[in-house]
Coordinates of N, CA and C in Angstrom, one line a residue:
X481 N -174.8 33.5 96.5 CA -176.0 33.7 95.9 C -176.4 32.4 96.2
X482 N -175.6 31.4 96.1 CA -176.5 30.0 95.8 C -177.1 29.5 96.9
X483 N -176.3 29.9 98.0 CA -176.8 29.8 99.5 C -178.1 30.4 99.7
X484 N -178.5 32.0 99.7 CA -179.6 32.0 99.7 C -181.1 31.7 99.1
X485 N -180.6 31.3 97.7 CA -181.5 30.8 97.0 C -181.7 29.2 97.5
X486 N -180.9 28.4 97.8 CA -180.9 27.3 98.5 C -181.8 27.0 99.4
X487 N -181.3 28.5 100.7 CA -182.3 28.7 101.7 C -183.6 29.1 101.5
X488 N -184.2 29.9 100.3 CA -185.4 30.8 100.2 C -186.2 29.4 99.9
X489 N -185.5 28.3 99.1 CA -186.3 27.2 98.2 C -186.7 26.0 99.5
X490 N -185.5 26.1 100.7 CA -186.2 25.3 101.8 C -187.1 25.8 101.9
X491 N -186.9 26.9 102.8 CA -188.1 27.8 103.5 C -189.5 27.7 102.6
X492 N -189.8 27.8 101.5 CA -190.7 27.6 100.4 C -191.0 26.1 100.7
X493 N -190.5 25.1 100.5 CA -191.2 24.2 100.8 C -191.1 23.4 102.3
X494 N -191.0 24.1 102.9 CA -190.8 23.7 104.8 C -192.5 24.3 104.6
X495 N -192.6 25.3 104.3 CA -193.9 26.3 104.9 C -195.1 26.1 103.7
X496 N -195.0 25.2 102.8 CA -195.5 24.5 101.8 C -196.4 23.0 102.3
X497 N -195.7 22.8 103.3 CA -196.0 21.5 104.0 C -196.5 21.8 105.2
X498 N -196.4 22.7 105.9 CA -197.2 23.2 107.0 C -198.7 23.4 106.9
X499 N -199.7 23.0 107.8 CA -201.2 23.6 107.9 C -201.7 24.8 108.1
X500 N -202.5 24.9 106.8 CA -202.8 26.9 107.0 C -203.9 26.8 107.6
X501 N -203.8 27.9 108.9 CA -205.1 28.6 109.5 C -205.9 29.4 108.7
X502 N -207.1 29.3 108.7 CA -208.0 30.6 108.8 C -207.4 31.6 109.0
X503 N -207.8 32.8 108.5 CA -207.3 34.1 109.1 C -208.1 34.8 110.1
X504 N -209.1 34.6 110.3 CA -210.3 34.9 111.2 C -211.1 33.7 111.8
X505 N -211.9 34.5 112.8 CA -212.6 33.0 114.2 C -213.8 34.2 113.7
X506 N -215.0 33.0 113.0 CA -216.3 33.5 112.8 C -217.1 32.1 112.9
X507 N -218.2 32.6 113.4 CA -219.2 31.3 113.6 C -220.7 31.7 113.3
X508 N -221.5 30.9 113.2 CA -223.0 31.5 113.3 C -223.9 30.6 113.9
X509 N -224.8 31.0 114.5 CA -226.0 30.7 115.2 C -227.2 30.7 114.5
X510 N -228.1 29.8 114.3 CA -229.3 30.2 113.8 C -230.3 29.7 114.4
X511 N -231.3 30.5 115.2 CA -232.1 30.5 116.4 C -233.3 30.6 115.5
X512 N -234.5 29.1 115.7 CA -235.6 29.2 114.5 C -236.4 28.4 115.1
X513 N -236.9 29.3 115.5 CA -238.7 29.0 115.9 C -239.4 28.3 115.1
X514 N -239.8 26.8 115.5 CA -240.7 25.9 115.0 C -242.0 26.1 115.8
X515 N -242.9 26.1 114.8 CA -244.4 26.7 114.8 C -245.2 25.6 115.7
X516 N -244.9 24.0 114.7 CA -244.9 22.9 115.2 C -245.2 22.4 116.4
X517 N -243.6 22.2 116.8 CA -243.3 21.9 118.2 C -243.4 22.8 119.5
X518 N -243.4 24.0 118.8 CA -243.4 25.1 119.8 C -241.9 25.7 120.7
X519 N -240.9 24.8 120.2 CA -239.5 25.1 120.4 C -238.9 26.0 119.2
X520 N -237.4 26.4 120.2 CA -236.5 26.8 119.1 C -235.4 25.6 119.1
X521 N -235.5 25.8 117.8 CA -234.8 24.7 117.2 C -232.9 25.9 116.8
X522 N -232.0 25.2 117.3 CA -230.7 26.3 117.2 C -229.6 25.0 116.5
X523 N -228.9 25.9 116.1 CA -227.7 25.4 115.4 C -226.5 26.4 115.4
X524 N -225.3 26.2 116.0 CA -224.2 26.9 115.6 C -222.9 25.8 114.8
X525 N -222.8 27.0 113.8 CA -221.7 26.4 112.9 C -220.6 27.3 113.3
X526 N -219.6 26.2 113.0 CA -217.8 26.7 113.7 C -217.3 25.8 113.1
X527 N -216.0 26.7 112.9 CA -214.8 25.7 112.2 C -213.9 24.7 113.5
X528 N -213.9 23.6 112.3 CA -213.6 22.4 113.5 C -212.5 22.8 114.6
X529 N -211.4 23.4 113.9 CA -210.3 23.4 114.9 C -210.0 24.6 115.7
X530 N -211.2 25.2 115.3 CA -211.6 26.8 116.3 C -212.6 25.7 117.2
X531 N -213.4 25.1 116.9 CA -214.0 24.4 118.2 C -213.3 23.1 119.3
X532 N -212.7 22.4 118.7 CA -211.8 21.8 118.9 C -210.5 22.1 119.8
X533 N -210.2 23.4 119.5 CA -209.2 23.9 120.6 C -209.8 24.8 121.5
X534 N -211.0 25.2 120.7 CA -211.9 26.0 122.4 C -212.2 25.0 123.5
X535 N -212.7 23.8 123.2 CA -212.8 22.2 123.9 C -212.2 22.0 124.7
X536 N -210.9 21.8 124.2 CA -209.8 21.5 124.3 C -209.0 22.3 125.9
X537 N -209.0 23.7 125.7 CA -208.4 24.7 126.1 C -209.9 25.1 127.1
X538 N -210.8 24.9 127.3 CA -211.7 24.9 128.4 C -212.0 24.0 129.5
X539 N -211.4 22.5 128.5 CA -212.1 21.3 129.4 C -210.2 20.7 130.0
X540 N -208.9 20.6 129.2 CA -208.0 20.8 129.6 C -207.7 19.5 128.8
X541 N -208.2 19.3 127.9 CA -208.5 17.7 127.9 C -207.6 17.5 126.2
X542 N -207.4 16.6 125.4 CA -207.0 16.7 124.0 C -208.4 15.7 123.2
X543 N -209.2 16.2 122.9 CA -210.4 15.7 122.1 C -210.0 16.2 121.1
X544 N -210.3 15.1 120.1 CA -210.1 15.5 118.4 C -211.3 15.0 117.2
X545 N -212.1 15.9 116.7 CA -212.7 15.6 116.1 C -212.7 14.8 114.6
X546 N -213.7 13.6 113.9 CA -212.8 13.3 112.9 C -212.5 11.8 113.3
X547 N -212.6 11.2 115.0 CA -212.0 10.6 115.6 C -213.1 9.6 116.2
X548 N -213.3 8.3 115.5 CA -215.3 8.1 116.8 C -214.5 7.5 118.1
X549 N -213.3 7.4 118.7 CA -213.0 7.2 120.2 C -213.4 8.0 120.7
X550 N -213.6 9.3 120.3 CA -214.0 10.8 121.5 C -215.2 10.9 121.1
X551 N -216.3 10.2 120.6 CA -217.6 11.0 120.3 C -218.1 11.2 120.9
X552 N -218.1 10.3 122.5 CA -218.9 10.0 123.9 C -218.3 11.6 124.7
X553 N -216.6 11.6 124.8 CA -216.3 12.8 125.2 C -217.1 14.1 124.8
X554 N -216.8 14.3 123.2 CA -217.1 15.3 122.8 C -218.5 15.6 122.5
X555 N -219.0 14.9 123.1 CA -221.1 14.8 123.6 C -220.7 15.4 124.6
X556 N -220.7 14.9 125.4 CA -220.4 15.8 126.6 C -219.8 17.2 127.3
X557 N -219.0 17.3 126.2 CA -217.9 18.2 126.6 C -219.0 19.8 125.7
X558 N -219.5 19.1 124.6 CA -220.1 20.0 123.9 C -221.6 20.2 124.8
X559 N -222.2 19.3 125.4 CA -223.5 19.7 126.3 C -222.7 20.6 127.2
X560 N -222.0 20.6 127.9 CA -221.7 21.6 129.1 C -221.5 22.5 128.6
X561 N -220.1 23.0 127.1 CA -220.1 24.2 126.7 C -221.0 24.7 125.6
X562 N -222.1 24.4 125.8 CA -223.1 25.1 124.9 C -224.0 25.8 126.2
X563 N -224.1 24.7 127.5 CA -225.1 25.3 128.5 C -224.7 26.7 129.0
X564 N -223.4 26.4 128.7 CA -222.2 27.9 129.4 C -221.8 29.1 128.5
X565 N -221.9 28.8 127.3 CA -222.4 29.8 126.2 C -222.8 30.4 125.6
X566 N -224.2 30.0 125.6 CA -225.5 29.8 124.9 C -226.5 30.0 125.7
X567 N -226.9 31.3 126.0 CA -228.5 31.1 126.9 C -229.4 31.9 125.8
X568 N -230.9 31.5 126.3 CA -231.8 31.9 125.8 C -233.1 32.5 126.5
X569 N -233.8 33.6 126.0 CA -235.2 33.9 127.1 C -236.0 34.0 125.6
X570 N -237.2 33.7 126.1 CA -238.4 34.0 125.4 C -239.7 34.9 126.2
X571 N -239.9 35.7 125.6 CA -240.9 36.9 126.0 C -240.5 36.8 127.3
X572 N -239.3 37.1 128.1 CA -238.8 38.0 129.5 C -238.7 36.7 130.0
X573 N -238.8 35.3 129.6 CA -238.8 33.6 130.8 C -237.0 33.4 129.7
X574 N -236.2 32.9 130.8 CA -235.6 31.8 130.2 C -235.8 30.3 129.7
X575 N -235.6 30.5 128.8 CA -235.7 29.3 128.8 C -234.6 27.7 128.7
X576 N -234.7 26.7 129.3 CA -234.1 25.4 128.8 C -233.8 25.0 127.7
X577 N -232.3 25.1 127.4 CA -231.7 24.7 126.2 C -231.3 23.3 126.4
X578 N -231.8 22.0 125.4 CA -231.1 20.9 126.0 C -229.9 20.8 124.2
X579 N -228.8 20.3 124.7 CA -228.0 19.7 123.3 C -228.6 18.6 122.7
X580 N -228.7 18.5 121.4 CA -229.6 17.6 121.2 C -228.1 16.8 120.4
X581 N -227.1 17.3 119.7 CA -226.2 16.5 119.1 C -225.4 17.7 118.4
X582 N -224.2 16.5 117.7 CA -223.4 17.5 116.6 C -222.8 16.8 115.6
X583 N -222.4 17.2 114.3 CA -222.4 16.7 113.3 C -221.3 17.3 112.4
X584 N -220.0 16.4 111.8 CA -218.9 16.6 111.6 C -219.3 17.0 110.0
X585 N -218.7 18.4 109.6 CA -218.3 18.1 108.0 C -216.8 18.5 107.7
X586 N -216.3 18.2 106.9 CA -215.1 18.3 107.0 C -213.8 19.5 107.6
X587 N -214.4 20.5 107.2 CA -213.7 21.4 108.2 C -214.5 22.5 109.3
X588 N -216.2 21.9 108.9 CA -216.8 22.9 110.0 C -217.5 21.3 111.0
X589 N -218.2 22.2 112.3 CA -218.8 21.3 113.3 C -220.2 21.8 113.2
X590 N -221.6 21.6 112.9 CA -222.8 21.5 113.6 C -223.2 21.0 114.8
X591 N -223.1 22.3 115.9 CA -223.9 22.1 117.4 C -225.4 22.2 117.1
X592 N -226.0 21.0 117.7 CA -227.7 21.3 117.6 C -228.3 21.4 118.8
X593 N -228.9 22.1 119.7 CA -229.5 22.7 120.4 C -231.0 22.6 120.2
X594 N -231.8 22.6 121.2 CA -233.1 22.7 121.2 C -233.9 23.1 122.4
X595 N -234.6 24.6 122.7 CA -235.6 24.9 123.6 C -236.7 24.3 124.4
X596 N -236.9 24.4 125.7 CA -238.1 24.0 126.2 C -239.4 24.8 124.9
X597 N -240.6 24.1 125.6 CA -241.9 25.2 124.5 C -241.7 26.5 125.0
X598 N -242.2 27.3 124.4 CA -242.8 28.3 124.2 C -244.0 28.8 123.7
X599 N -245.0 29.2 124.1 CA -246.1 30.0 123.4 C -245.7 31.2 122.4
X600 N -245.4 31.3 121.1 CA -245.6 32.9 120.5 C -244.7 33.4 120.7
X601 N -243.5 33.4 120.8 CA -242.8 34.4 121.4 C -242.7 35.6 120.3
X602 N -242.6 37.0 121.1 CA -243.1 37.8 120.9 C -241.1 39.0 120.8
X603 N -240.7 38.6 122.2 CA -239.5 38.8 122.5 C -238.3 37.7 122.7
X604 N -237.0 38.0 121.7 CA -236.3 36.5 121.8 C -235.2 37.6 122.2
X605 N -234.2 36.8 123.2 CA -233.1 37.0 123.9 C -232.0 36.4 123.9
X606 N -231.0 36.8 123.6 CA -229.8 35.5 123.5 C -228.7 35.8 123.9
X607 N -228.1 35.1 124.7 CA -226.6 35.6 125.0 C -225.4 34.6 124.5
X608 N -224.8 34.9 123.0 CA -223.8 33.9 122.8 C -222.3 34.2 122.6
X609 N -221.9 33.6 123.3 CA -220.6 33.7 123.8 C -219.6 32.6 122.8
X610 N -219.7 32.0 122.2 CA -219.0 30.5 121.7 C -217.5 31.0 121.3
X611 N -217.1 30.4 121.7 CA -215.0 30.4 121.7 C -214.6 32.0 121.8
X612 N -215.4 32.8 122.7 CA -214.9 33.7 123.5 C -213.7 33.2 124.2
X613 N -213.8 31.7 124.9 CA -212.7 31.2 125.6 C -211.5 31.6 125.1
X614 N -211.2 31.6 123.9 CA -210.1 31.1 123.2 C -209.6 32.5 122.2
X615 N -210.6 33.2 121.6 CA -210.2 34.0 120.5 C -210.7 35.4 121.1
X616 N -210.2 36.3 121.1 CA -210.5 37.8 121.5 C -211.2 38.6 120.4
X617 N -210.8 38.2 119.0 CA -211.5 38.6 117.6 C -212.4 37.8 117.1
X618 N -213.3 37.0 117.9 CA -214.5 36.3 117.5 C -215.4 36.8 116.9
X619 N -216.1 36.1 116.4 CA -217.2 36.8 115.4 C -218.3 36.0 115.2
X620 N -219.5 36.0 116.0 CA -220.5 35.1 116.2 C -221.7 35.6 115.5
X621 N -222.0 35.4 113.8 CA -223.4 35.8 113.1 C -224.8 35.4 113.9
X622 N -225.3 35.7 114.3 CA -226.7 35.5 114.8 C -228.1 35.7 114.2
X623 N -229.0 34.4 113.5 CA -229.8 34.7 113.1 C -230.7 34.3 113.8
X624 N -232.1 34.8 113.8 CA -233.2 34.7 114.6 C -233.9 34.4 113.7
X625 N -235.4 33.3 113.6 CA -235.8 33.4 112.6 C -237.3 33.0 113.8
X626 N -238.7 34.2 113.6 CA -240.0 33.7 114.5 C -241.1 33.6 113.3
X627 N -241.7 32.9 112.6 CA -243.2 32.7 111.7 C -242.3 33.6 110.3
X628 N -241.3 32.2 109.8 CA -240.8 33.2 108.8 C -239.6 34.8 108.9
X629 N -240.2 35.2 109.9 CA -239.4 36.8 109.8 C -237.8 36.4 110.2
X630 N -237.2 36.9 109.6 CA -235.6 36.7 109.8 C -234.8 37.9 110.4
X631 N -234.4 37.9 111.5 CA -233.7 38.8 112.1 C -232.0 38.6 112.2
X632 N -230.8 39.5 112.1 CA -229.8 38.7 111.9 C -229.0 39.9 112.9
X633 N -227.9 39.2 113.2 CA -227.1 40.4 114.2 C -225.7 40.0 114.4
X634 N -224.5 40.9 113.9 CA -223.4 40.2 114.3 C -223.1 40.7 116.0
X635 N -222.5 39.7 116.5 CA -221.5 39.9 118.0 C -220.1 39.8 117.5
X636 N -219.7 40.6 118.0 CA -218.3 40.8 118.4 C -217.8 40.6 119.4
X637 N -216.8 39.7 119.5 CA -216.1 40.1 121.2 C -215.9 41.5 121.7
X638 N -216.0 41.6 123.0 CA -216.8 41.3 123.6 C -218.6 40.7 124.0
X639 N -219.0 41.5 122.6 CA -220.5 41.6 122.7 C -221.1 40.3 123.0
X640 N -221.9 39.8 123.8 CA -222.3 38.3 123.5 C -224.3 38.4 123.8
X641 N -224.6 40.2 123.7 CA -226.3 40.0 124.3 C -227.1 40.5 123.2
X642 N -228.0 40.0 123.1 CA -228.9 40.5 121.6 C -230.4 40.4 122.0
X643 N -231.3 41.1 121.8 CA -232.1 40.8 121.8 C -233.1 41.2 120.2
X644 N -234.2 40.9 120.0 CA -235.3 41.1 119.0 C -236.6 41.3 119.2
X645 N -237.3 42.2 118.8 CA -239.0 41.9 118.7 C -239.3 41.8 117.6
X646 N -240.8 40.7 117.6 CA -241.5 40.1 116.5 C -243.0 40.4 116.4

C-alpha cells in the first residue's frame, strides 16, 4: 500500500509540473471594412503555441514567439503563411492582402493584414484555413464587418469558404 501511495504521489508531482495544453484548437479572424481608407483591416487571433507549432510544422523550422532573435524570421514566415491560408474577395474580385505585422500577448498572437482598396463592398468572400495544416479539429470564428453591419460564421476543418452579402 505504501508503494502504491508513493507511486501515485510521484505521478501527481510529475504531472503538476508539465505544461498544460488547451483542449481545443480555435482562432478568430475579424475582417473589418474601413470606410475612410476603403480597405479591409484583418486581425487574426490564435493561441501562441498553436501558431508557433503551425509555422514550425509548415516551414520545418524552430521559431519561437517571445524571443526577439526570431522576430525577422517570424515576420517572414507569418507573411508567407497568411498569404497561403487567407484569401479575400470583394464584389467578385480577388483582393491583394498585405501582411502588416503581428503582436504577442502572453498566450495569444494577433496577426494584422490589410487589403487593397475597394469601393462599397456588397459581397465579401473569404477562404480562411489558418492552422488547418496542423489540426484536423481547428475552428476559426470569422467576423465580417461592413458599415457597422457584423456577420459571423464558424468554420470547422475542413470547411474554409464563406461569403456574406451586405
